[in-house]
């Protein structure tokens, strides 16, 4: 395997040629906030806009999940312009997200909590006006509950269900503020071809998909 050397936050890092900066950093113990990225994807969606980094010689920050490593590259994950963009993306996300950590089963293991702590953003930030979606919670599955109000639209559950398992019970519907993860025809999950494997719950970085208290992952 051919590798290249680059510098991330002052640390020399070796990465596979063709690797994205995000994975090179994470594999070296350097955290970069991310929600939508998936390893091995040639054309990442880059939809969450959280993984901004600055690269020496570049006028503007870039998203680490789309930027390919290069020999001698110097990456700064803590530059002011990158942090400003990442914080804005997070605060916009939080403005339409039901932040209810006290009663959330994923509290403590939620990626939003981790990202907010990393970026030093309050989960109850008031920078942008809060507009909640008040969507119906789907508890029809015997295994898990889907609360779309806690969904960050990262697409991880959709990808797991479709690409990895070949089922495709989940997908995105609508656009803009109304965009949401749902099922074909907006049917309750129990009425889809969901195999109740629970892999979507494991892939969900927030409390949008949670196992029911009595359920055991198959
Ligand atoms: S992880 Fe890069 S834009 Fe979402």
mmCIF file of C-alpha atoms and ligand atoms in Angstrom:
data_model
loop_
_atom_site.group_PDB
_atom_site.id
_atom_site.type_symbol
_atom_site.label_atom_id
_atom_site.label_comp_id
_atom_site.label_asym_id
_atom_site.label_seq_id
_atom_site.Cartn_x
_atom_site.Cartn_y
_atom_site.Cartn_z
ATOM 1 C CA UNK A 1 0.000 0.000 0.000
ATOM 2 C CA UNK A 2 1.444 3.357 -1.015
ATOM 3 C CA UNK A 3 1.358 5.991 1.672
ATOM 4 C CA UNK A 4 1.937 9.728 1.856
ATOM 5 C CA UNK A 5 3.116 11.859 4.773
ATOM 6 C CA UNK A 6 1.321 15.010 5.763
ATOM 7 C CA UNK A 7 1.076 17.245 8.796
ATOM 8 C CA UNK A 8 -2.194 17.569 10.709
ATOM 9 C CA UNK A 9 -2.263 19.961 13.657
ATOM 10 C CA UNK A 10 1.515 19.856 13.819
ATOM 11 C CA UNK A 11 1.673 16.068 13.903
ATOM 12 C CA UNK A 12 3.253 14.012 11.126
ATOM 13 C CA UNK A 13 0.685 11.561 9.816
ATOM 14 C CA UNK A 14 0.952 8.752 7.291
ATOM 15 C CA UNK A 15 -2.071 7.970 5.174
ATOM 16 C CA UNK A 16 -2.917 5.719 2.284
ATOM 17 C CA UNK A 17 -2.566 7.489 -1.063
ATOM 18 C CA UNK A 18 -6.019 8.623 -2.157
ATOM 19 C CA UNK A 19 -7.380 8.680 1.408
ATOM 20 C CA UNK A 20 -9.528 11.594 2.532
ATOM 21 C CA UNK A 21 -8.130 14.007 5.104
ATOM 22 C CA UNK A 22 -10.958 13.152 7.523
ATOM 23 C CA UNK A 23 -9.986 9.490 7.797
ATOM 24 C CA UNK A 24 -6.274 10.261 7.893
ATOM 25 C CA UNK A 25 -6.905 12.541 10.874
ATOM 26 C CA UNK A 26 -9.265 10.193 12.699
ATOM 27 C CA UNK A 27 -6.931 7.231 12.213
ATOM 28 C CA UNK A 28 -4.177 9.299 13.791
ATOM 29 C CA UNK A 29 -6.238 10.193 16.826
ATOM 30 C CA UNK A 30 -7.098 13.701 15.642
ATOM 31 C CA UNK A 31 -10.809 14.358 15.922
ATOM 32 C CA UNK A 32 -12.686 16.300 13.258
ATOM 33 C CA UNK A 33 -16.453 16.698 13.723
ATOM 34 C CA UNK A 34 -18.408 14.700 11.151
ATOM 35 C CA UNK A 35 -21.872 13.174 10.753
ATOM 36 C CA UNK A 36 -22.461 12.285 7.124
ATOM 37 C CA UNK A 37 -19.101 10.780 6.125
ATOM 38 C CA UNK A 38 -18.711 7.091 5.312
ATOM 39 C CA UNK A 39 -15.459 5.316 4.707
ATOM 40 C CA UNK A 40 -14.698 4.126 1.222
ATOM 41 C CA UNK A 41 -17.206 6.390 -0.539
ATOM 42 C CA UNK A 42 -15.642 7.882 -3.668
ATOM 43 C CA UNK A 43 -17.990 10.866 -3.873
ATOM 44 C CA UNK A 44 -19.051 11.833 -0.334
ATOM 45 C CA UNK A 45 -22.304 13.753 0.100
ATOM 46 C CA UNK A 46 -20.597 16.349 2.317
ATOM 47 C CA UNK A 47 -24.040 17.357 3.506
ATOM 48 C CA UNK A 48 -23.508 18.019 7.215
ATOM 49 C CA UNK A 49 -20.825 20.708 6.630
ATOM 50 C CA UNK A 50 -19.174 20.025 9.975
ATOM 51 C CA UNK A 51 -15.753 18.748 8.940
ATOM 52 C CA UNK A 52 -14.119 22.015 7.866
ATOM 53 C CA UNK A 53 -10.325 22.231 7.967
ATOM 54 C CA UNK A 54 -7.780 24.740 6.744
ATOM 55 C CA UNK A 55 -4.998 23.698 4.402
ATOM 56 C CA UNK A 56 -1.824 25.708 4.073
ATOM 57 C CA UNK A 57 -1.811 27.493 0.733
ATOM 58 C CA UNK A 58 -5.586 27.323 0.275
ATOM 59 C CA UNK A 59 -7.497 30.593 0.499
ATOM 60 C CA UNK A 60 -10.601 28.978 1.983
ATOM 61 C CA UNK A 61 -11.375 26.074 4.313
ATOM 62 C CA UNK A 62 -12.363 22.753 2.750
ATOM 63 C CA UNK A 63 -14.396 19.800 3.976
ATOM 64 C CA UNK A 64 -12.096 17.078 5.256
ATOM 65 C CA UNK A 65 -14.388 14.288 4.042
ATOM 66 C CA UNK A 66 -13.949 15.372 0.412
ATOM 67 C CA UNK A 67 -10.325 16.519 0.439
ATOM 68 C CA UNK A 68 -7.760 13.926 -0.623
ATOM 69 C CA UNK A 69 -4.446 13.754 1.215
ATOM 70 C CA UNK A 70 -1.319 14.904 -0.571
ATOM 71 C CA UNK A 71 2.323 14.447 0.316
ATOM 72 C CA UNK A 72 3.561 17.409 2.338
ATOM 73 C CA UNK A 73 0.079 18.793 2.919
ATOM 74 C CA UNK A 74 -0.264 20.888 6.081
ATOM 75 C CA UNK A 75 -3.724 20.698 7.647
ATOM 76 C CA UNK A 76 -5.077 22.741 10.530
ATOM 77 C CA UNK A 77 -8.302 21.445 12.062
ATOM 78 C CA UNK A 78 -8.453 24.333 14.539
ATOM 79 C CA UNK A 79 -8.087 27.353 12.268
ATOM 80 C CA UNK A 80 -10.508 30.233 12.987
ATOM 81 C CA UNK A 81 -12.217 30.183 9.592
ATOM 82 C CA UNK A 82 -12.783 26.411 9.730
ATOM 83 C CA UNK A 83 -14.113 26.596 13.290
ATOM 84 C CA UNK A 84 -16.448 29.446 12.393
ATOM 85 C CA UNK A 85 -17.990 27.454 9.551
ATOM 86 C CA UNK A 86 -18.297 24.278 11.618
ATOM 87 C CA UNK A 87 -19.904 26.143 14.520
ATOM 88 C CA UNK A 88 -22.431 27.789 12.227
ATOM 89 C CA UNK A 89 -23.323 24.419 10.667
ATOM 90 C CA UNK A 90 -23.791 22.892 14.110
ATOM 91 C CA UNK A 91 -25.879 25.777 15.437
ATOM 92 C CA UNK A 92 -28.142 25.655 12.379
ATOM 93 C CA UNK A 93 -28.579 21.933 12.956
ATOM 94 C CA UNK A 94 -29.387 22.455 16.614
ATOM 95 C CA UNK A 95 -31.931 25.155 15.751
ATOM 96 C CA UNK A 96 -34.226 22.560 14.206
ATOM 97 C CA UNK A 97 -33.338 19.672 16.459
ATOM 98 C CA UNK A 98 -35.186 18.628 19.564
ATOM 99 C CA UNK A 99 -32.336 18.706 22.054
ATOM 100 C CA UNK A 100 -33.636 16.658 24.961
ATOM 101 C CA UNK A 101 -30.585 14.947 26.379
ATOM 102 C CA UNK A 102 -32.105 14.396 29.827
ATOM 103 C CA UNK A 103 -34.627 11.891 28.499
ATOM 104 C CA UNK A 104 -32.691 10.539 25.514
ATOM 105 C CA UNK A 105 -31.469 6.945 25.537
ATOM 106 C CA UNK A 106 -28.386 7.873 23.503
ATOM 107 C CA UNK A 107 -27.260 10.600 25.909
ATOM 108 C CA UNK A 108 -23.566 10.109 26.617
ATOM 109 C CA UNK A 109 -23.065 8.262 23.336
ATOM 110 C CA UNK A 110 -24.503 10.953 21.068
ATOM 111 C CA UNK A 111 -22.279 12.409 18.383
ATOM 112 C CA UNK A 112 -24.035 15.779 18.637
ATOM 113 C CA UNK A 113 -22.963 16.058 22.275
ATOM 114 C CA UNK A 114 -19.407 15.177 21.316
ATOM 115 C CA UNK A 115 -19.316 17.665 18.448
ATOM 116 C CA UNK A 116 -20.839 20.448 20.560
ATOM 117 C CA UNK A 117 -18.219 19.874 23.282
ATOM 118 C CA UNK A 118 -15.422 19.806 20.705
ATOM 119 C CA UNK A 119 -16.564 23.035 19.056
ATOM 120 C CA UNK A 120 -17.458 24.647 22.397
ATOM 121 C CA UNK A 121 -21.039 25.265 21.313
ATOM 122 C CA UNK A 122 -23.911 24.998 23.789
ATOM 123 C CA UNK A 123 -26.475 22.353 22.837
ATOM 124 C CA UNK A 124 -29.142 24.892 23.812
ATOM 125 C CA UNK A 125 -27.533 27.613 21.705
ATOM 126 C CA UNK A 126 -29.809 30.546 20.868
ATOM 127 C CA UNK A 127 -27.793 31.989 18.031
ATOM 128 C CA UNK A 128 -30.499 31.030 15.552
ATOM 129 C CA UNK A 129 -34.232 31.019 16.160
ATOM 130 C CA UNK A 130 -35.444 27.577 17.167
ATOM 131 C CA UNK A 131 -37.909 26.100 14.693
ATOM 132 C CA UNK A 132 -38.936 22.575 15.610
ATOM 133 C CA UNK A 133 -40.507 20.218 13.103
ATOM 134 C CA UNK A 134 -42.881 18.441 15.498
ATOM 135 C CA UNK A 135 -42.863 15.253 13.457
ATOM 136 C CA UNK A 136 -44.639 12.076 14.493
ATOM 137 C CA UNK A 137 -42.551 9.526 16.375
ATOM 138 C CA UNK A 138 -42.677 6.012 14.852
ATOM 139 C CA UNK A 139 -42.677 3.323 17.535
ATOM 140 C CA UNK A 140 -44.246 0.643 15.323
ATOM 141 C CA UNK A 141 -41.122 -1.536 15.211
ATOM 142 C CA UNK A 142 -40.902 -4.057 18.036
ATOM 143 C CA UNK A 143 -37.172 -3.381 18.215
ATOM 144 C CA UNK A 144 -36.661 0.373 18.011
ATOM 145 C CA UNK A 145 -38.199 3.825 18.017
ATOM 146 C CA UNK A 146 -37.650 6.423 15.307
ATOM 147 C CA UNK A 147 -37.941 10.026 16.442
ATOM 148 C CA UNK A 148 -37.487 12.241 13.365
ATOM 149 C CA UNK A 149 -37.269 15.307 15.581
ATOM 150 C CA UNK A 150 -33.826 14.138 16.704
ATOM 151 C CA UNK A 151 -32.635 13.190 13.218
ATOM 152 C CA UNK A 152 -29.628 15.092 11.827
ATOM 153 C CA UNK A 153 -30.178 13.876 8.246
ATOM 154 C CA UNK A 154 -26.751 12.276 8.058
ATOM 155 C CA UNK A 155 -28.075 9.370 5.989
ATOM 156 C CA UNK A 156 -26.100 6.713 7.878
ATOM 157 C CA UNK A 157 -29.192 4.560 8.548
ATOM 158 C CA UNK A 158 -30.279 4.783 4.910
ATOM 159 C CA UNK A 159 -26.843 3.785 3.703
ATOM 160 C CA UNK A 160 -26.600 0.837 6.099
ATOM 161 C CA UNK A 161 -30.048 -0.432 5.169
ATOM 162 C CA UNK A 162 -29.591 -0.028 1.429
ATOM 163 C CA UNK A 163 -25.924 -0.374 0.611
ATOM 164 C CA UNK A 164 -24.741 -2.745 3.262
ATOM 165 C CA UNK A 165 -27.820 -4.884 3.831
ATOM 166 C CA UNK A 166 -29.477 -4.468 0.428
ATOM 167 C CA UNK A 167 -32.905 -3.814 1.907
ATOM 168 C CA UNK A 168 -33.737 -0.131 1.388
ATOM 169 C CA UNK A 169 -36.562 0.262 3.866
ATOM 170 C CA UNK A 170 -35.446 3.833 4.602
ATOM 171 C CA UNK A 171 -34.875 6.891 2.446
ATOM 172 C CA UNK A 172 -35.013 10.673 2.310
ATOM 173 C CA UNK A 173 -38.154 12.562 1.360
ATOM 174 C CA UNK A 174 -38.779 16.261 0.628
ATOM 175 C CA UNK A 175 -36.250 19.082 0.470
ATOM 176 C CA UNK A 176 -34.870 21.954 2.486
ATOM 177 C CA UNK A 177 -36.339 22.383 5.945
ATOM 178 C CA UNK A 178 -38.909 19.641 5.236
ATOM 179 C CA UNK A 179 -36.291 17.040 4.337
ATOM 180 C CA UNK A 180 -36.522 13.976 6.516
ATOM 181 C CA UNK A 181 -35.628 10.352 6.745
ATOM 182 C CA UNK A 182 -38.698 8.197 6.281
ATOM 183 C CA UNK A 183 -40.019 5.060 4.605
ATOM 184 C CA UNK A 184 -41.522 4.544 1.150
ATOM 185 C CA UNK A 185 -44.989 6.109 1.226
ATOM 186 C CA UNK A 186 -44.331 7.301 4.769
ATOM 187 C CA UNK A 187 -45.524 3.944 6.070
ATOM 188 C CA UNK A 188 -44.806 2.984 9.688
ATOM 189 C CA UNK A 189 -41.511 1.107 9.813
ATOM 190 C CA UNK A 190 -43.248 -2.114 10.871
ATOM 191 C CA UNK A 191 -45.101 -2.119 7.543
ATOM 192 C CA UNK A 192 -41.946 -1.924 5.429
ATOM 193 C CA UNK A 193 -39.500 -4.659 4.518
ATOM 194 C CA UNK A 194 -37.424 -3.761 7.596
ATOM 195 C CA UNK A 195 -35.664 -6.925 8.771
ATOM 196 C CA UNK A 196 -35.342 -5.589 12.320
ATOM 197 C CA UNK A 197 -31.633 -6.234 12.370
ATOM 198 C CA UNK A 198 -31.031 -3.036 14.355
ATOM 199 C CA UNK A 199 -28.019 -1.995 12.280
ATOM 200 C CA UNK A 200 -29.651 1.358 11.498
ATOM 201 C CA UNK A 201 -29.933 2.038 15.227
ATOM 202 C CA UNK A 202 -26.255 1.271 15.689
ATOM 203 C CA UNK A 203 -25.395 3.552 12.762
ATOM 204 C CA UNK A 204 -27.499 6.496 14.000
ATOM 205 C CA UNK A 205 -25.190 9.054 15.658
ATOM 206 C CA UNK A 206 -27.988 10.638 17.722
ATOM 207 C CA UNK A 207 -31.121 9.571 19.581
ATOM 208 C CA UNK A 208 -33.240 9.550 16.422
ATOM 209 C CA UNK A 209 -33.099 5.742 16.289
ATOM 210 C CA UNK A 210 -33.024 4.050 19.686
ATOM 211 C CA UNK A 211 -33.648 0.489 20.796
ATOM 212 C CA UNK A 212 -36.748 0.008 22.866
ATOM 213 C CA UNK A 213 -35.802 -0.611 26.494
ATOM 214 C CA UNK A 214 -36.868 -4.265 26.420
ATOM 215 C CA UNK A 215 -35.415 -4.991 22.986
ATOM 216 C CA UNK A 216 -32.215 -6.927 22.561
ATOM 217 C CA UNK A 217 -30.190 -6.371 19.388
ATOM 218 C CA UNK A 218 -30.442 -9.501 17.271
HETATM 219 S S1 LIG B 1 -18.549 14.795 7.324
HETATM 220 FE FE1 LIG B 1 -17.796 16.172 5.845
HETATM 221 S S2 LIG B 1 -19.561 17.323 5.298
HETATM 222 FE FE2 LIG B 1 -20.329 15.810 6.671
#
